[in-house]
Short mmCIF file of C-alpha atoms in Angstrom, two decimals:
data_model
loop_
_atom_site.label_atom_id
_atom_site.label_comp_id
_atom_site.label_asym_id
_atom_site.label_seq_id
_atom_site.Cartn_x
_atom_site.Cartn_y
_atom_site.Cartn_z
CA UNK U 1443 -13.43 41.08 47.15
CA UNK U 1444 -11.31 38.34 45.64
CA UNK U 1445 -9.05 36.36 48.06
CA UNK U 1446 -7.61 33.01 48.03
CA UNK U 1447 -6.23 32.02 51.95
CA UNK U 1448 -4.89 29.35 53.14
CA UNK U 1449 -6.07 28.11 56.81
CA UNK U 1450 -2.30 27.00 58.44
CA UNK U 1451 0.77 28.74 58.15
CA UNK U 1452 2.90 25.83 59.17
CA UNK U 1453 2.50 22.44 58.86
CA UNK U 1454 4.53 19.16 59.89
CA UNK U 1455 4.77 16.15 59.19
CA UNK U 1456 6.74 13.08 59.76
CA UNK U 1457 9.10 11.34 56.49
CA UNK U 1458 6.88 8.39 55.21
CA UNK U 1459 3.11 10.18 56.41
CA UNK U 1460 0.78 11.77 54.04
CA UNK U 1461 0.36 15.53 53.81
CA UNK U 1462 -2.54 17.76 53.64
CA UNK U 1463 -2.30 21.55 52.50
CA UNK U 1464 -5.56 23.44 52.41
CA UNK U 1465 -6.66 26.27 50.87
CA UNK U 1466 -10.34 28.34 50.78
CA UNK U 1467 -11.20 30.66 47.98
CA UNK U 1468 -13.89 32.91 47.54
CA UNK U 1469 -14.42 33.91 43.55
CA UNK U 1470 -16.89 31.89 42.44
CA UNK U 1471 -15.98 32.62 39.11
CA UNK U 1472 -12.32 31.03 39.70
CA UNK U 1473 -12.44 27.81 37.14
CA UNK U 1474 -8.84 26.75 37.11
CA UNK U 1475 -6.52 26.13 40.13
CA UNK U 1476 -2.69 25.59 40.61
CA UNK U 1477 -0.67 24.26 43.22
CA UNK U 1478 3.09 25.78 43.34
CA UNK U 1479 5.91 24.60 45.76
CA UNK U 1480 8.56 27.16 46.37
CA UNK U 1481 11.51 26.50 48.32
CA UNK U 1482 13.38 29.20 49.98
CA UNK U 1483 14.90 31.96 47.54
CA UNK U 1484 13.57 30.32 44.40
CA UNK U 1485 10.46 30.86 42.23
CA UNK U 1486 7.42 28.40 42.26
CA UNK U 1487 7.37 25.74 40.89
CA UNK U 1488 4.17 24.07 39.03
CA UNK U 1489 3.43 21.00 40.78
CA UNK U 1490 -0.36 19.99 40.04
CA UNK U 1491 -3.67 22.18 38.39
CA UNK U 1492 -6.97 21.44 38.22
CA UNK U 1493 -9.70 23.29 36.09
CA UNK U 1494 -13.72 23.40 37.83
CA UNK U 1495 -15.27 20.57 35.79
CA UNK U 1496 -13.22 18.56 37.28
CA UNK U 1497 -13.07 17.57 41.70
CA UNK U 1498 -9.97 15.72 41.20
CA UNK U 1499 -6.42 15.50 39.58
CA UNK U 1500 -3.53 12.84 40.40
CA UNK U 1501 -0.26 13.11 39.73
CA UNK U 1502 2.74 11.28 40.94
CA UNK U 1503 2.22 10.95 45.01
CA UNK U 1504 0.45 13.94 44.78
CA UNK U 1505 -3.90 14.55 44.68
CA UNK U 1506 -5.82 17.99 44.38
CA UNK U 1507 -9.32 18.23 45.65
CA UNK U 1508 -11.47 20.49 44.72
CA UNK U 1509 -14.80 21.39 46.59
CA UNK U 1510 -16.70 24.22 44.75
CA UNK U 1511 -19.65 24.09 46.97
CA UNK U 1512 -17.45 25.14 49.95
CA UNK U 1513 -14.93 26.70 47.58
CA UNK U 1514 -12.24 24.74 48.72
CA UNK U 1515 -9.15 23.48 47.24
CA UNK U 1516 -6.28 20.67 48.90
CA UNK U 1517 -3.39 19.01 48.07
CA UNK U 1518 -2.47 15.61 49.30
CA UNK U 1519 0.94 14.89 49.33
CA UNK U 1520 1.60 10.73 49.83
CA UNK U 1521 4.54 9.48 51.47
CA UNK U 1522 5.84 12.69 52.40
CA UNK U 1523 9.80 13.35 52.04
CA UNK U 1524 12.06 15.86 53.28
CA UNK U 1525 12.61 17.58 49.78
CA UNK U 1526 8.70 18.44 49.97
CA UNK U 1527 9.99 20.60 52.86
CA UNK U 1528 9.06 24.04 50.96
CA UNK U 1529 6.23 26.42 51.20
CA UNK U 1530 3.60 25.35 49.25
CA UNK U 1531 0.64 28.30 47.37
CA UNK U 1532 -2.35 27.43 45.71
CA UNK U 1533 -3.22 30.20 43.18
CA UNK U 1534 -6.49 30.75 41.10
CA UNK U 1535 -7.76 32.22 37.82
CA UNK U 1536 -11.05 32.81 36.11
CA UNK U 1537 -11.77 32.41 32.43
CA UNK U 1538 -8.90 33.40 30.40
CA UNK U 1539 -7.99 36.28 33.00
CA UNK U 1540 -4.10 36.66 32.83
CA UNK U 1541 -3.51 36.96 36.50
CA UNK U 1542 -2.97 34.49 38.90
CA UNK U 1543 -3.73 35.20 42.63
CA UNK U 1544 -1.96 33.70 44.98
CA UNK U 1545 -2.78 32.42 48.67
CA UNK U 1546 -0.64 33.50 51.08
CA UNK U 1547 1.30 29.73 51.64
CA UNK U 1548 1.53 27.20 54.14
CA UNK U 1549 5.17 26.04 55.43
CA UNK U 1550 5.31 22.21 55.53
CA UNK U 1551 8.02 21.32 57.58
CA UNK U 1552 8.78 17.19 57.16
CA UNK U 1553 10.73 15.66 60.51
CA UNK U 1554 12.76 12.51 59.91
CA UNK L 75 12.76 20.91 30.24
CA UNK L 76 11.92 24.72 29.14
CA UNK L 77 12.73 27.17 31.74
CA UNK L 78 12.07 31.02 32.38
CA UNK L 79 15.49 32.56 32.78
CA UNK L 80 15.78 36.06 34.52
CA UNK L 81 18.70 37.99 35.37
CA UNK L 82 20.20 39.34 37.36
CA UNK L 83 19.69 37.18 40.27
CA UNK L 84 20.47 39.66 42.89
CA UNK L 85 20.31 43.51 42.50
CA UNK L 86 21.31 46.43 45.08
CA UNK L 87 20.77 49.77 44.21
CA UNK L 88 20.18 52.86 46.03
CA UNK L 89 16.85 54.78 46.39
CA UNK L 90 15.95 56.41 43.20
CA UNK L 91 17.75 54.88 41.19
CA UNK L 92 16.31 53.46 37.55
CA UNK L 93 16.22 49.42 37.55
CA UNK L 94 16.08 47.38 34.94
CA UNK L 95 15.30 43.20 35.32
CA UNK L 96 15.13 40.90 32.49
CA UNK L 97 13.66 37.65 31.60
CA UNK L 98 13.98 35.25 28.52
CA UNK L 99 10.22 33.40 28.41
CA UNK L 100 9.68 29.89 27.61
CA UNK L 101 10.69 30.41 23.39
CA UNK L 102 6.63 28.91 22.18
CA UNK L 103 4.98 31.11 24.88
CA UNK L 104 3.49 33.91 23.86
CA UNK L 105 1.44 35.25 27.31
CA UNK L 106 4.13 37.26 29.67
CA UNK L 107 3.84 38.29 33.58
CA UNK L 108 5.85 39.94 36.12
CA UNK L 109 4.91 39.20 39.81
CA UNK L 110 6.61 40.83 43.36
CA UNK L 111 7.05 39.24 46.18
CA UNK L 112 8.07 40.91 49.43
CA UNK L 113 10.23 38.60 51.94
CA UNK L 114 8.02 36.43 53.71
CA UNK L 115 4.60 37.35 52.05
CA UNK L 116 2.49 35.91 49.17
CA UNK L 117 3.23 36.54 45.53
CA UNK L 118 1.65 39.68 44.04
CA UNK L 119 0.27 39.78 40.49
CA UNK L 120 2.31 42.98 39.05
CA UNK L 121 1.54 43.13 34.68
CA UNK L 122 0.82 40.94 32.04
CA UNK L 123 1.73 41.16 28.36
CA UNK L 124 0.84 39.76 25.12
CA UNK L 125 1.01 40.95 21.74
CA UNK L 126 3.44 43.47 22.60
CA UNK L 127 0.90 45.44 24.81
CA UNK L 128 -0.26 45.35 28.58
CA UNK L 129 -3.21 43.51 28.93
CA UNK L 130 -3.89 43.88 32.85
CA UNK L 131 -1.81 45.38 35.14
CA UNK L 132 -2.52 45.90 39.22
CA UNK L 133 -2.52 48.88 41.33
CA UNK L 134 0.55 48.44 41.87
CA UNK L 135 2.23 48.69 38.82
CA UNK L 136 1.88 52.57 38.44
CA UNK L 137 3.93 55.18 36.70
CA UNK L 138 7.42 53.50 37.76
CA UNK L 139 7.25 50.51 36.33
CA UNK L 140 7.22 49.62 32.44
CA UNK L 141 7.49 46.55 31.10
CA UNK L 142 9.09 46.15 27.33
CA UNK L 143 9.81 43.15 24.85
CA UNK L 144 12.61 44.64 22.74
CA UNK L 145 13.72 41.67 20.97
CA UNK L 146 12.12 38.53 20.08
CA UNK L 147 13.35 36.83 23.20
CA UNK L 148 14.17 39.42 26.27
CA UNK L 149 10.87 40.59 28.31
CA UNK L 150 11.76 43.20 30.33
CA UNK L 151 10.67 45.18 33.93
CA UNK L 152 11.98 49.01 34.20
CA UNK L 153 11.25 50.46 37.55
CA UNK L 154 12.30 53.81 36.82
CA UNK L 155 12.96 55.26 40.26
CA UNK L 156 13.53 52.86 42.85
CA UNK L 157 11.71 53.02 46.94
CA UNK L 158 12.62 51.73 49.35
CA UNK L 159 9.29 49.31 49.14
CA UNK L 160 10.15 48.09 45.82
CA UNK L 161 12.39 45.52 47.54
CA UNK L 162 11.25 42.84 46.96
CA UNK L 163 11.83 39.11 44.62
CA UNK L 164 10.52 39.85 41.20
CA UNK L 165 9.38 36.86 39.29
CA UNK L 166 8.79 37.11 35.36
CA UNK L 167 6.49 33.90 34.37
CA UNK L 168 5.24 32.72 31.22
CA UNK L 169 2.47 30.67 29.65
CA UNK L 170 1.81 29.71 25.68
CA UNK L 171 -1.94 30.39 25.70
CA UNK L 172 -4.72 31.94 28.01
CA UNK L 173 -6.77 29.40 27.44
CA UNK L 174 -8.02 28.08 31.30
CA UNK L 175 -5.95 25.45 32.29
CA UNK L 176 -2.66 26.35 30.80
CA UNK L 177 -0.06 26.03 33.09
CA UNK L 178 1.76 29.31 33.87
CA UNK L 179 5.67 28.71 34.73
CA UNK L 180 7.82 31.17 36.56
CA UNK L 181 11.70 31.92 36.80
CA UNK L 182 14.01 31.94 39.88
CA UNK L 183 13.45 35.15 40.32
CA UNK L 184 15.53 38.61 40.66
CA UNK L 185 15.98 39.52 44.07
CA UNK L 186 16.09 43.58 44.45
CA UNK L 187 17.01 45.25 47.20
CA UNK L 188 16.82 49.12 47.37
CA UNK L 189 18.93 50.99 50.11
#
């Protein structure tokens, strides 16, 4: 069936190092991909997308990757900070499908 | 910047009881979602709405739940008798087209707990 997971629960990382978040999916069909951070008790919050025709998208200190050979999807975080302490969710959707589906998050935890 | 508003922020109610969470979309969007997600697990796809009509809905959105758009503004989540399971963080999100690629933006959320 369709499933987007995410390979580490918890990650950390020290203030000033880059982060990587990682996420596999395995709908083939999936053509557009969103990274959301959500800190605790609030909703996500859009921080980068990426459609298929595309294998990567910058945005301020932060890159997604996408690999649809291996169906895999990352987010680079530069420099990291301690208010990137959240949980962070990639999410895909296929075609002009309504619904989102979610991974099921990775904690990054940033240590001064 | 535009923001998805939902209220209330935090609702108890007792089992059984009919539950009603709002949201005020983005104003230009026009595509309408509400999402669950149970304390400490990944965010569920619930309904979607456009054009004043369900357009997908998951399994677990069964004969409960209803969602409405009464106004021009309010989108709306009934959950007509409430289990103890439905506790959960309900997030209403929006988006102004389905076209691939067009970024979908959630609210705070409306934390329910049923006892």
């Amino acid at each position: 069936g369709e499933s987007v997971g995410l390979h580490l629960p918890t990650l950390s990382v020290q203030e000033g190092d880059n982060s990587i978040i990682n996420c596999a999916y395995s709908n083939s069909a999936s053509d557009y991909f969103i990274w959301y951070k959500q800190e605790s008790g609030k909703g996500p919050q859009f921080i980068i997308d990426i459609r298929s025709n595309m294998d990567k998208r910058q945005g301020q200190r932060v890159t997604v990757l996408l690999n649809k050979t291996v169906k895999h999807l990352s987010l680079q975080i530069a420099a990291t900070q301690p208010g990137d302490s959240a949980v962070y969710f990639c999410a895909e959707a296929s075609g002009t499908a309504s619904k989102l589906t979610f991974g099921t998050g990775t904690r990054l935890q940033v240590t001064l | 910047e535009p923001e998805v508003t939902q209220t209330p922020s935090h609702q108890v109610t007792q089992m059984g009881q009919e539950v009603i969470l709002r949201c005020v979309p983005i104003s230009n969007h026009l595509y309408f979602y509400w999402y669950r997600q149970i304390l400490g697990q990944k965010v569920e796809f619930l309904v979607s709405f456009y054009n004043n009509e369900i357009s997908e809905k998951s399994e677990i959105f069964d004969d409960q739940f209803s969602v409405e758009r009464p106004d021009g503004s309010n989108f709306t989540l009934k959950i007509r008798s409430t289990k103890l399971e439905d506790s959960a963080m309900y997030f209403c999100a929006s988006r102004q087209t389905a076209i691939s690629g067009n970024t979908i933006y959630f609210g705070e959320g409306s934390w329910l707990t049923v006892v």
